[in-house]
């Protein structure tokens, strides 16, 4: 069974940091392009960061560029999102997605709340 499990969310003060993890089972994460998405209340889900299968290329939403870093440890079957200099606007449920061609998998999300 394929499963993606996000962890690392929580309540943090503005300016603080969190590291989110996306642990995969049932698939080899190295086979997949991985993206971190987030969805705030009343807003559409948006792509925050993505990383290629080998980790050689990354991309970020303009709102998080310079503050967030996506990385992957294929040996650990895990993808990370390091979130620094957090802002209240970053408050959202963060989701991990692994995609390959027409196949895609989603985790259930982890809540990040940034207080002012």
XYZ file of C-alpha atoms in Angstrom:
116
model
C 0.000 0.000 0.000
C 1.266 3.428 -0.934
C 1.345 5.915 1.885
C 2.800 9.374 2.362
C 2.884 10.660 5.918
C 3.718 14.263 6.716
C 5.025 15.284 10.105
C 6.715 18.208 11.799
C 3.911 20.726 11.817
C 2.892 22.663 14.871
C 2.549 26.080 16.423
C 5.479 28.424 15.997
C 6.085 32.115 16.547
C 6.676 34.407 13.599
C 10.333 34.329 12.662
C 10.735 30.772 13.857
C 11.491 27.588 11.967
C 10.013 24.173 11.362
C 11.134 21.182 9.378
C 8.442 19.120 7.736
C 9.010 15.525 6.718
C 7.232 13.400 4.148
C 7.880 9.726 4.725
C 6.916 7.357 1.928
C 6.045 3.707 2.108
C 4.928 1.321 -0.595
C 6.927 3.243 -3.196
C 10.510 4.202 -3.778
C 10.442 7.959 -3.438
C 13.441 8.250 -5.741
C 11.147 7.363 -8.638
C 8.937 10.410 -8.125
C 8.967 14.141 -8.490
C 7.853 15.493 -5.124
C 6.078 18.705 -4.299
C 5.049 20.385 -1.087
C 1.687 22.110 -1.254
C -0.241 24.122 1.268
C -3.823 25.126 1.753
C -4.929 27.915 4.042
C -8.534 28.274 5.214
C -10.727 29.596 2.435
C -7.943 29.441 -0.137
C -6.945 27.058 -2.890
C -4.154 24.582 -2.500
C -0.923 25.991 -3.872
C 2.430 24.558 -4.787
C 5.124 25.702 -2.395
C 8.189 23.807 -3.575
C 9.127 20.907 -5.815
C 12.152 18.728 -6.313
C 13.238 16.437 -9.107
C 13.806 12.749 -8.646
C 17.531 13.018 -8.133
C 17.257 16.249 -6.186
C 19.326 18.142 -8.721
C 16.679 20.789 -9.366
C 14.283 22.588 -7.067
C 11.663 25.261 -7.527
C 9.816 27.527 -5.123
C 6.826 29.758 -4.979
C 7.841 33.393 -4.909
C 6.270 33.837 -1.494
C 8.657 31.337 0.111
C 11.778 31.733 -1.995
C 14.791 32.353 0.187
C 13.005 31.127 3.298
C 12.057 27.518 2.526
C 14.267 24.696 1.309
C 13.057 21.406 -0.123
C 15.374 18.427 -0.008
C 15.208 14.686 -0.257
C 16.968 11.693 1.184
C 16.128 8.889 -1.186
C 17.948 6.346 0.946
C 15.583 7.261 3.779
C 12.602 7.406 1.419
C 11.841 10.852 2.806
C 11.435 14.406 1.518
C 11.817 17.462 3.718
C 10.736 21.060 3.768
C 12.841 23.333 5.923
C 10.834 26.429 6.758
C 12.680 29.437 8.148
C 11.640 32.991 8.933
C 8.050 31.887 9.173
C 5.290 34.424 8.751
C 1.643 34.307 9.822
C 0.781 34.099 6.119
C 2.486 30.693 6.041
C -0.232 29.252 8.256
C -1.785 26.356 6.368
C -2.075 22.621 6.121
C 0.981 21.392 4.270
C 0.724 18.376 1.975
C 3.263 16.176 0.282
C 2.668 14.930 -3.254
C 4.647 12.348 -5.198
C 4.040 12.187 -8.928
C 5.171 10.197 -11.913
C 3.370 10.534 -15.217
C -0.329 9.997 -14.594
C 0.251 8.574 -11.121
C 0.147 10.778 -8.074
C -0.091 10.286 -4.331
C -1.030 12.660 -1.544
C -0.415 12.654 2.148
C -3.067 13.722 4.618
C -1.255 16.894 5.601
C 0.299 18.482 8.647
C -0.895 21.749 10.147
C 1.486 24.674 10.486
C 0.293 27.617 12.545
C 2.433 30.738 12.767
C 1.515 33.238 15.440
C 2.341 36.925 15.291
